[in-house]
XYZ file of C-alpha atoms in Angstrom:
654
model
C 112.904 45.479 96.979
C 111.339 48.713 98.200
C 108.600 50.171 96.003
C 110.519 53.397 95.434
C 113.779 51.700 94.461
C 115.263 51.966 90.963
C 117.689 49.455 89.463
C 119.950 50.529 86.602
C 121.461 47.584 84.697
C 123.984 47.909 81.873
C 125.213 45.099 79.603
C 128.818 46.227 79.299
C 129.824 46.142 82.945
C 133.495 46.797 82.445
C 134.513 49.785 84.543
C 130.827 50.376 85.282
C 129.237 49.567 88.574
C 125.697 48.423 89.257
C 123.819 51.038 91.203
C 120.714 50.432 93.236
C 118.951 53.433 94.597
C 116.545 52.541 97.345
C 115.507 56.111 98.172
C 114.981 58.761 95.504
C 114.939 61.421 98.211
C 118.357 60.512 99.576
C 120.841 63.416 100.036
C 123.223 61.965 97.445
C 120.495 61.791 94.787
C 119.306 65.329 95.510
C 122.867 66.707 95.361
C 123.400 65.070 91.993
C 120.185 66.604 90.654
C 121.188 70.020 91.968
C 124.519 69.747 90.193
C 122.870 68.702 86.940
C 120.062 71.283 86.922
C 122.256 74.418 86.515
C 124.093 72.790 83.611
C 120.832 71.771 81.963
C 119.396 75.268 82.530
C 122.501 76.845 80.983
C 122.213 74.610 77.914
C 118.541 75.548 77.492
C 119.402 79.258 77.714
C 122.187 78.866 75.170
C 119.849 77.031 72.778
C 117.199 79.734 73.117
C 119.806 82.455 72.601
C 121.041 80.663 69.480
C 117.497 80.447 68.107
C 116.906 84.133 68.887
C 120.099 85.155 67.103
C 119.098 82.961 64.183
C 115.766 84.806 63.919
C 117.420 88.228 63.645
C 118.577 87.805 59.991
C 115.106 86.455 59.109
C 113.489 89.473 60.791
C 115.693 91.916 58.874
C 114.941 90.017 55.658
C 111.192 90.254 56.344
C 111.439 93.986 57.036
C 113.502 94.491 53.863
C 110.891 92.557 51.872
C 108.092 94.628 53.433
C 109.833 97.864 52.419
C 110.393 96.574 48.883
C 106.828 95.312 48.320
C 104.760 97.796 50.304
C 102.718 100.658 48.910
C 104.141 103.901 50.236
C 101.679 106.192 51.935
C 100.612 109.038 49.639
C 103.268 111.733 49.728
C 102.617 113.924 52.707
C 103.727 117.548 52.507
C 102.139 118.715 55.734
C 103.885 120.795 58.354
C 103.684 118.067 60.997
C 105.753 115.600 58.965
C 108.325 118.261 58.059
C 108.565 119.246 61.735
C 109.144 115.644 62.851
C 111.746 115.108 60.127
C 113.641 118.299 61.113
C 113.422 117.329 64.789
C 114.876 113.918 63.936
C 117.817 115.426 61.996
C 118.664 117.810 64.853
C 118.403 114.944 67.367
C 120.826 112.764 65.401
C 123.365 115.602 65.233
C 122.898 116.328 68.955
C 123.355 112.630 69.784
C 126.647 112.501 67.885
C 127.914 115.574 69.751
C 126.820 114.170 73.125
C 128.501 110.820 72.442
C 131.725 112.603 71.431
C 131.605 114.736 74.603
C 130.838 111.699 76.752
C 133.780 109.624 75.578
C 136.106 112.640 75.856
C 134.849 113.153 79.416
C 133.865 116.801 78.929
C 132.367 117.935 82.205
C 132.352 121.538 81.039
C 129.675 122.668 83.468
C 132.243 122.152 86.243
C 135.110 123.884 84.424
C 136.081 127.552 84.501
C 135.372 129.034 81.035
C 138.864 130.559 80.905
C 140.416 127.118 81.296
C 138.802 125.755 78.098
C 141.327 125.696 75.277
C 139.656 123.969 72.294
C 137.223 125.845 70.016
C 135.067 122.738 69.895
C 134.905 122.719 73.671
C 134.005 126.418 73.655
C 131.151 125.692 71.224
C 129.841 122.836 73.326
C 130.048 124.942 76.480
C 128.156 127.775 74.766
C 125.433 125.297 73.774
C 125.121 124.073 77.382
C 124.822 127.652 78.642
C 122.283 128.594 75.950
C 120.004 125.595 76.538
C 120.105 126.106 80.329
C 119.290 129.826 80.132
C 116.826 130.020 77.238
C 115.474 126.629 76.115
C 115.070 124.775 79.417
C 112.792 127.392 81.127
C 110.370 127.476 78.175
C 110.405 123.693 77.886
C 109.766 123.347 81.624
C 106.709 125.626 81.376
C 105.336 123.658 78.426
C 105.993 120.421 80.332
C 104.140 121.705 83.404
C 101.195 122.815 81.247
C 100.924 119.397 79.567
C 101.240 117.586 82.910
C 98.366 119.675 84.314
C 96.226 118.754 81.289
C 97.264 115.128 81.717
C 96.199 115.127 85.373
C 92.876 116.849 84.632
C 92.088 114.277 81.946
C 93.138 111.464 84.309
C 90.794 112.790 87.007
C 87.973 112.918 84.445
C 88.692 109.296 83.511
C 88.752 108.289 87.195
C 85.417 110.030 87.883
C 83.828 108.198 84.932
C 85.100 104.872 86.279
C 83.790 105.628 89.774
C 80.413 106.504 88.273
C 80.376 103.198 86.406
C 81.360 101.242 89.537
C 78.547 102.939 91.467
C 76.020 102.022 88.768
C 77.224 98.412 88.844
C 77.116 98.310 92.641
C 73.604 99.769 92.824
C 72.487 97.868 89.697
C 71.269 101.079 88.085
C 69.765 100.580 84.624
C 67.269 102.433 82.414
C 63.734 101.503 83.418
C 60.788 100.957 81.102
C 57.783 102.746 82.585
C 55.041 100.394 81.475
C 54.732 96.634 81.758
C 56.557 94.690 79.024
C 53.360 92.735 78.336
C 52.167 95.654 76.220
C 54.476 94.422 73.483
C 53.053 90.921 73.602
C 49.421 91.961 73.280
C 50.258 94.530 70.606
C 48.942 97.530 72.525
C 52.253 99.378 72.090
C 53.773 98.721 68.690
C 54.408 102.145 67.136
C 55.348 102.581 63.494
C 59.133 102.174 63.066
C 61.228 103.069 60.037
C 64.485 101.084 59.751
C 67.253 102.603 57.600
C 70.394 100.875 56.291
C 72.718 103.426 54.627
C 75.483 101.838 52.550
C 78.041 102.697 49.883
C 79.987 100.090 47.863
C 79.811 97.507 50.664
C 79.577 94.309 48.662
C 80.902 92.092 51.445
C 78.277 92.913 54.075
C 75.044 94.171 52.519
C 73.302 90.750 52.422
C 73.865 89.858 56.075
C 72.783 93.329 57.240
C 69.587 93.334 55.165
C 68.844 89.779 56.296
C 69.270 90.622 59.984
C 67.078 93.738 59.791
C 64.337 91.968 57.841
C 64.122 89.337 60.597
C 63.442 91.861 63.378
C 60.683 90.651 65.685
C 58.113 93.394 65.077
C 54.683 93.312 63.406
C 55.306 93.297 59.656
C 52.729 96.018 59.054
C 54.311 98.264 61.723
C 57.806 98.706 60.311
C 59.406 99.533 56.975
C 62.992 98.850 55.878
C 64.755 101.474 53.747
C 67.921 100.266 52.015
C 69.740 103.520 51.177
C 72.296 102.531 48.559
C 74.908 105.100 47.483
C 77.005 102.569 45.537
C 78.470 103.725 42.230
C 78.841 100.162 40.883
C 75.859 99.228 38.698
C 76.380 95.489 39.163
C 76.461 95.894 42.954
C 73.321 98.043 42.791
C 71.509 95.239 40.968
C 72.702 92.681 43.525
C 71.315 94.791 46.376
C 68.048 95.291 44.494
C 67.667 91.533 44.065
C 68.352 90.982 47.759
C 65.604 93.459 48.608
C 63.201 91.789 46.162
C 63.820 88.375 47.677
C 62.839 89.672 51.139
C 59.869 91.567 49.728
C 58.478 88.324 48.305
C 58.646 86.886 51.825
C 56.297 89.581 53.089
C 58.790 92.147 54.434
C 58.016 95.825 53.789
C 61.296 96.880 52.203
C 62.204 99.684 49.809
C 65.400 100.112 47.787
C 66.539 103.735 47.271
C 69.428 104.950 45.170
C 70.463 108.594 44.772
C 71.592 109.844 41.411
C 73.275 112.884 42.983
C 75.316 111.433 45.846
C 76.361 114.499 47.854
C 76.919 114.849 51.579
C 78.110 111.285 52.184
C 76.068 109.467 54.863
C 74.336 112.634 56.110
C 73.160 113.444 52.591
C 71.904 109.885 52.154
C 69.883 109.956 55.387
C 68.587 113.469 54.705
C 67.336 112.421 51.276
C 65.562 109.361 52.721
C 63.718 111.456 55.329
C 62.119 113.597 52.615
C 59.916 110.719 51.395
C 56.190 111.341 51.881
C 55.536 108.078 53.718
C 58.022 108.972 56.495
C 55.343 111.125 58.163
C 53.427 107.919 58.978
C 56.253 106.701 61.255
C 57.082 107.755 64.797
C 60.583 106.306 65.205
C 63.549 105.545 62.975
C 66.213 102.916 63.699
C 69.557 103.232 61.906
C 72.046 100.435 61.167
C 75.252 100.689 59.176
C 75.848 98.084 56.492
C 78.009 95.824 58.676
C 75.582 95.707 61.629
C 73.471 92.668 62.467
C 70.884 93.443 65.177
C 69.279 90.622 67.120
C 65.598 89.914 66.322
C 64.476 91.423 69.648
C 66.326 94.725 69.105
C 63.204 96.862 68.611
C 61.367 95.157 71.484
C 64.224 96.073 73.837
C 64.716 99.685 72.693
C 61.407 101.192 71.516
C 59.555 100.651 74.885
C 62.007 103.105 76.524
C 60.194 105.905 74.680
C 56.785 105.091 76.171
C 55.655 107.623 78.743
C 58.774 109.744 78.155
C 57.924 112.399 75.565
C 61.246 114.212 76.158
C 63.401 111.187 75.175
C 64.727 111.625 71.661
C 67.292 108.785 71.332
C 67.846 105.262 72.626
C 71.367 104.019 71.872
C 72.438 100.352 72.030
C 75.908 98.883 72.460
C 78.161 97.418 69.776
C 79.683 93.942 69.942
C 82.279 92.646 67.521
C 82.407 89.466 65.509
C 86.166 89.751 64.876
C 87.551 91.169 68.122
C 90.053 88.280 68.405
C 91.133 88.340 64.762
C 94.536 90.003 65.360
C 96.350 92.296 67.785
C 94.874 95.434 66.211
C 91.276 94.284 66.696
C 92.012 93.253 70.290
C 93.348 96.729 71.088
C 90.362 98.393 69.413
C 88.038 96.210 71.484
C 89.618 97.577 74.698
C 88.932 101.173 73.663
C 85.382 100.577 72.504
C 84.463 98.466 75.546
C 85.504 101.387 77.771
C 83.627 103.834 75.556
C 80.336 101.934 75.783
C 80.601 100.410 79.247
C 81.858 103.564 80.994
C 81.561 106.764 78.955
C 78.209 106.198 77.274
C 76.603 104.507 80.270
C 77.690 107.119 82.834
C 76.892 110.116 80.628
C 73.553 108.612 79.676
C 72.497 108.073 83.303
C 73.818 111.224 84.972
C 73.605 113.754 82.114
C 71.019 112.276 79.709
C 73.466 113.242 76.954
C 76.175 111.492 74.957
C 77.367 111.380 71.375
C 75.166 109.328 69.055
C 77.281 106.486 67.647
C 75.753 106.805 64.186
C 74.245 103.316 64.175
C 72.455 100.775 66.405
C 70.206 103.523 67.746
C 66.527 104.502 67.584
C 65.521 108.152 67.133
C 62.174 109.801 67.701
C 61.503 111.366 64.288
C 60.057 114.471 65.943
C 63.394 115.039 67.709
C 65.265 114.819 64.401
C 62.912 117.270 62.713
C 62.933 119.812 65.564
C 66.740 119.709 65.706
C 67.109 120.581 62.032
C 67.519 117.107 60.567
C 70.681 115.660 59.073
C 73.278 118.269 58.018
C 76.188 117.749 55.649
C 78.543 120.306 57.206
C 80.909 117.862 58.992
C 82.138 114.260 58.743
C 80.489 113.408 62.105
C 76.821 113.851 61.251
C 75.894 111.579 64.179
C 77.567 113.814 66.781
C 76.177 116.899 65.041
C 72.542 115.818 65.343
C 73.098 114.672 68.952
C 74.515 118.060 70.007
C 71.689 119.989 68.314
C 69.035 117.698 69.815
C 70.513 118.205 73.295
C 70.464 121.980 72.812
C 66.747 121.689 72.027
C 66.150 119.882 75.339
C 65.883 116.270 74.156
C 67.165 113.530 76.485
C 69.076 110.383 75.552
C 68.995 106.862 77.009
C 71.810 104.343 76.679
C 70.955 100.640 77.103
C 74.112 98.622 77.706
C 72.291 95.267 77.682
C 71.042 95.639 74.101
C 73.784 94.826 71.620
C 74.263 94.807 67.862
C 76.940 92.736 66.144
C 79.382 94.500 63.818
C 82.958 94.440 62.497
C 86.187 96.113 63.575
C 88.693 97.326 60.958
C 91.309 94.596 60.577
C 93.975 96.602 58.743
C 95.911 99.555 60.125
C 95.159 101.557 56.978
C 91.381 101.273 57.501
C 91.672 101.938 61.235
C 93.856 105.002 60.715
C 91.412 106.544 58.228
C 88.521 105.845 60.582
C 90.309 107.491 63.515
C 91.241 110.503 61.394
C 87.566 111.073 60.581
C 86.463 110.475 64.173
C 88.945 113.056 65.542
C 88.811 115.755 62.862
C 84.986 115.857 62.729
C 84.439 116.880 66.392
C 86.758 119.860 65.952
C 84.872 120.947 62.831
C 81.639 120.632 64.800
C 83.032 122.539 67.800
C 83.905 125.540 65.639
C 80.428 125.547 64.105
C 78.427 124.850 67.275
C 80.217 127.060 69.819
C 78.135 130.218 69.150
C 74.922 128.155 69.206
C 75.900 126.511 72.516
C 76.672 129.875 74.136
C 73.342 131.402 73.056
C 71.176 128.336 73.740
C 68.576 128.199 76.521
C 70.009 125.171 78.337
C 71.465 125.584 81.829
C 74.953 126.952 82.469
C 76.019 123.566 83.845
C 74.994 121.809 80.615
C 76.796 124.447 78.545
C 79.959 123.996 80.620
C 79.735 120.206 80.343
C 79.347 120.353 76.559
C 82.125 122.896 75.968
C 84.774 121.905 78.523
C 84.191 118.166 79.015
C 82.541 116.872 75.839
C 84.525 118.919 73.315
C 87.665 120.468 74.830
C 88.831 117.860 77.359
C 87.871 114.642 75.560
C 88.219 115.716 71.930
C 91.000 118.359 71.948
C 93.089 118.082 75.130
C 93.548 114.297 75.009
C 95.248 114.085 71.568
C 97.154 117.339 72.229
C 98.906 116.320 75.437
C 99.380 112.676 74.348
C 101.363 113.687 71.284
C 103.115 116.739 72.776
C 104.089 115.175 76.091
C 105.174 111.682 75.037
C 106.373 112.210 71.451
C 107.915 115.712 71.585
C 108.705 116.846 75.144
C 110.067 113.506 76.395
C 112.672 113.160 73.593
C 113.593 116.834 74.066
C 114.301 116.352 77.764
C 116.902 113.716 76.866
C 118.927 116.371 75.015
C 118.012 119.180 77.425
C 118.440 117.497 80.829
C 117.837 120.787 82.647
C 114.106 120.196 81.971
C 113.061 116.927 83.585
C 109.944 114.828 83.044
C 109.068 112.914 86.250
C 109.004 109.132 86.121
C 105.421 109.009 87.469
C 104.229 110.913 84.395
C 105.937 108.454 82.045
C 105.214 105.195 83.825
C 103.004 105.048 86.878
C 99.982 107.226 86.030
C 99.698 105.954 82.401
C 99.742 102.352 83.639
C 97.003 103.094 86.190
C 94.896 104.806 83.513
C 95.450 101.889 81.126
C 94.310 99.448 83.815
C 91.128 101.494 84.262
C 90.562 101.418 80.499
C 90.985 97.649 80.385
C 88.621 96.867 83.288
C 85.492 96.668 81.055
C 87.331 94.043 78.962
C 89.032 91.882 81.651
C 90.117 89.199 79.164
C 92.397 91.808 77.570
C 94.647 92.249 80.621
C 97.547 90.359 78.949
C 97.570 93.153 76.346
C 98.029 95.953 78.896
C 101.496 97.064 77.766
C 100.808 96.720 74.006
C 97.647 98.770 74.559
C 99.523 101.548 76.384
C 102.235 101.726 73.714
C 99.794 101.537 70.802
C 97.595 104.326 72.188
C 100.641 106.612 72.366
C 101.501 105.582 68.805
C 98.017 106.556 67.599
C 98.431 110.003 69.183
C 100.211 111.284 66.050
C 97.196 110.391 63.871
C 94.700 111.813 66.362
C 96.718 115.012 66.883
C 97.037 115.539 63.136
C 93.289 114.965 62.673
C 92.422 117.302 65.553
C 94.534 120.125 64.093
C 93.086 119.511 60.606
C 89.533 119.794 61.888
C 90.195 122.783 64.141
C 91.871 124.866 61.416
C 89.891 123.476 58.423
C 92.895 121.964 56.658
C 92.541 119.886 53.484
C 92.258 116.425 55.054
C 89.577 117.522 57.547
C 86.707 116.763 55.153
C 88.100 113.464 53.891
C 85.525 110.652 54.074
C 86.560 107.065 53.360
C 84.132 104.192 53.955
C 85.739 101.805 56.449
C 86.717 98.562 54.749
C 84.637 95.522 55.741
C 85.402 91.815 55.326
C 81.879 90.434 55.763
C 82.676 88.142 58.686
C 79.802 86.435 60.494
C 79.579 84.714 63.847
C 79.054 80.952 64.060
C 75.375 81.391 64.920
C 74.939 83.650 61.908
C 76.484 81.053 59.619
C 74.173 78.337 60.972
C 71.141 80.578 60.538
C 72.266 81.419 57.015
C 72.643 77.725 56.162
C 69.174 77.020 57.545
C 67.685 79.828 55.502
C 69.409 78.599 52.360
C 67.822 75.182 52.862
C 64.408 76.816 53.182
C 65.001 78.704 49.959
C 65.599 75.439 48.158
C 62.032 74.406 49.020
C 60.530 77.555 47.553
C 60.486 76.737 43.863
C 59.235 80.060 42.575
C 61.672 82.202 44.483
C 64.480 79.769 43.835
C 63.884 79.793 40.068
C 63.797 83.592 39.951
C 66.912 83.927 42.072
C 68.851 81.374 40.037
C 68.021 83.058 36.742
C 68.857 86.546 37.960
C 71.865 85.151 39.808
C 73.325 83.631 36.638
C 72.735 86.862 34.774
C 74.353 88.894 37.548
C 77.257 86.456 37.756
C 77.967 86.936 34.057
C 77.776 90.705 34.368
C 80.022 90.645 37.410
C 82.641 88.592 35.566
C 82.559 90.974 32.595
C 82.769 93.935 34.944
C 85.756 92.518 36.834
C 87.592 91.657 33.624
C 87.171 95.207 32.358
C 88.726 96.739 35.475
C 92.469 96.211 36.002
C 93.074 94.673 39.411
C 95.257 96.675 41.735
C 97.652 94.509 43.687
C 97.038 94.875 47.396
C 100.001 95.451 49.676
C 100.734 96.803 53.125
C 101.816 100.421 53.297
C 104.703 102.332 54.841
C 103.763 105.268 57.092
C 106.481 107.878 57.096
C 105.345 109.952 60.079
C 105.337 106.871 62.303
C 108.758 105.780 61.013
C 110.234 109.252 61.586
C 108.910 109.246 65.157
C 110.285 105.724 65.663
C 113.820 106.818 64.791
C 113.386 110.000 66.848
C 112.421 108.059 69.990
C 115.153 105.466 69.447
C 117.683 108.299 69.085
C 116.438 109.794 72.358
C 116.683 106.341 73.964
C 120.343 106.131 72.937
C 120.926 109.572 74.490
C 119.229 108.511 77.737
C 121.813 105.741 78.124
C 124.497 108.390 78.593
C 122.532 109.799 81.538
C 121.705 106.338 82.960
C 117.948 107.098 83.075
C 116.392 103.663 83.466
C 112.642 104.227 83.136
C 113.085 106.885 80.458
C 115.326 104.585 78.418
C 112.986 101.599 78.535
C 109.940 103.700 77.701
C 111.665 105.395 74.737
C 113.037 102.068 73.514
C 109.729 100.169 73.556
C 107.713 103.136 72.327
C 110.176 103.632 69.471
C 109.936 99.966 68.512
C 106.123 100.222 68.582
C 106.245 103.191 66.209
C 108.583 101.168 63.983
C 106.178 98.196 63.884
C 103.232 100.452 63.062
C 105.229 102.477 60.524
C 106.068 99.278 58.632
C 102.404 98.224 58.856
C 103.258 95.040 60.735
C 100.190 95.328 62.968
C 96.767 94.214 61.820
C 95.913 92.497 58.561
C 98.936 91.325 56.562
C 98.697 91.004 52.778
C 100.671 87.989 51.589
């Protein structure tokens, strides 16, 4: 028998023939397979459709449960929410009228007005005439204005990317003037002050203090300041004990706590710089409570100051321990990778200026003092000091190869509050700094760059056109078809820009479309924050510490386990820690029992939900006009707003 033959034998041979197939590639066998494959494919599709339909009731049940159990966002009485809600009501009424006219086949724009008999038809015809003569021209002008802003911002983004590609191609990096051996022989080890500002950050304080205390720098040449603004006495004692444990190991570390905690982080840093011993130090490194610098951080950053007396800041890059935790952290990682890889690197090389990121940076103390020190006038004290230092002629260096590990917000609530602060603060600062920028002694080119590029284009124009163009004008054009929004504005250019944004994080390419939709969804938060900061509204000065979970990388956990084993061998320290630990544990239990626990739950965000229904209403209207790209964009963008409004993205509280 041939090797490829197959014999099929059946016991009950009545009315069944024995078949021997000697060639699996015979025409008869192939024809039979072709006949069977479509049937099998159809069955698979039907099974998948059945499963999909079966998931719909479960999805609605989950959404209903989310609405019932979620904490509603604090009642918002702002003008933006009222505007969106009124816009939604008008859109629903307009959709009903358009559907009624569509099914009655009213082509009134082609009919002589004197031939219209019904009053309802007269009203509809008057509306068509009014929108064409009065609303459409104004809307078209606003659309053109936003498109021009969109194109200018896109060109700026493209130029930044080209600058980054050129730096990669030419392998351009910041250069240390002197030989690195100076660090090894100790000839260049200036005095460095390391500050860790924190406030009620129980989950992360230990790992941050531990990482900073293990910096590879002569112990007598650096001092660690733990600047604790916590209002919990038990937590204060825990941080004190952590500092004491490192002090017994020979680390120069000081615990500071303010009794009058004003000015948030800026006030904390300003208070720390008033200490008498600060004058003995030349540089200050700053790390937020969730940051874990590598031991060689100072060796890779401080040498950039040598031989460059005009350099005031060396900024390092952030990396994230939880970037793959959920969809929200993945999307944040795309944005921040572009910010560091492209924006900071290009601006640092070509302009010697960028916004200080508030942490993972080393300042020359002289630059801080000459620039006026830390001020409490805005919620972006880091950008404030960077702008003032630049106006005084100080230069900045960004080192992309030096990285500090930190956390990304895992819940939408924490991320939204962070973004509100990051987008309202720059507008506060712009109002305060504009007269100083205009009267400063820097060159006209630097003034223009700071005003038009740094502040207006990247901090004001971007959230303005994103929200106005894609959340207001696009739905309007569905009900006012006389004003059209080109398909390239909706689809092609945004996709190209999103691809450019994702290039620094190539592993995130599968999340291209979610990233594009989510960025448009965040435009409502950024626009609201920008307006609040520009016009000094109530929420502009809101400061909420971003929630941390205290995650560590695998290497950190191994290092922590190794250190714990070493502690077991140190009897004196171990005994002291165990005694104080038991005492603290008892106090912590008593403290927790005295405070009623608030049940955590995901929230409902009403602005996002209102915009979701608005865009879905506009999508339904676009079906009547058979606008393909517009319909799909409005549909998916509306569903994205719905997901975010129900807080189904990010951390889920069970």
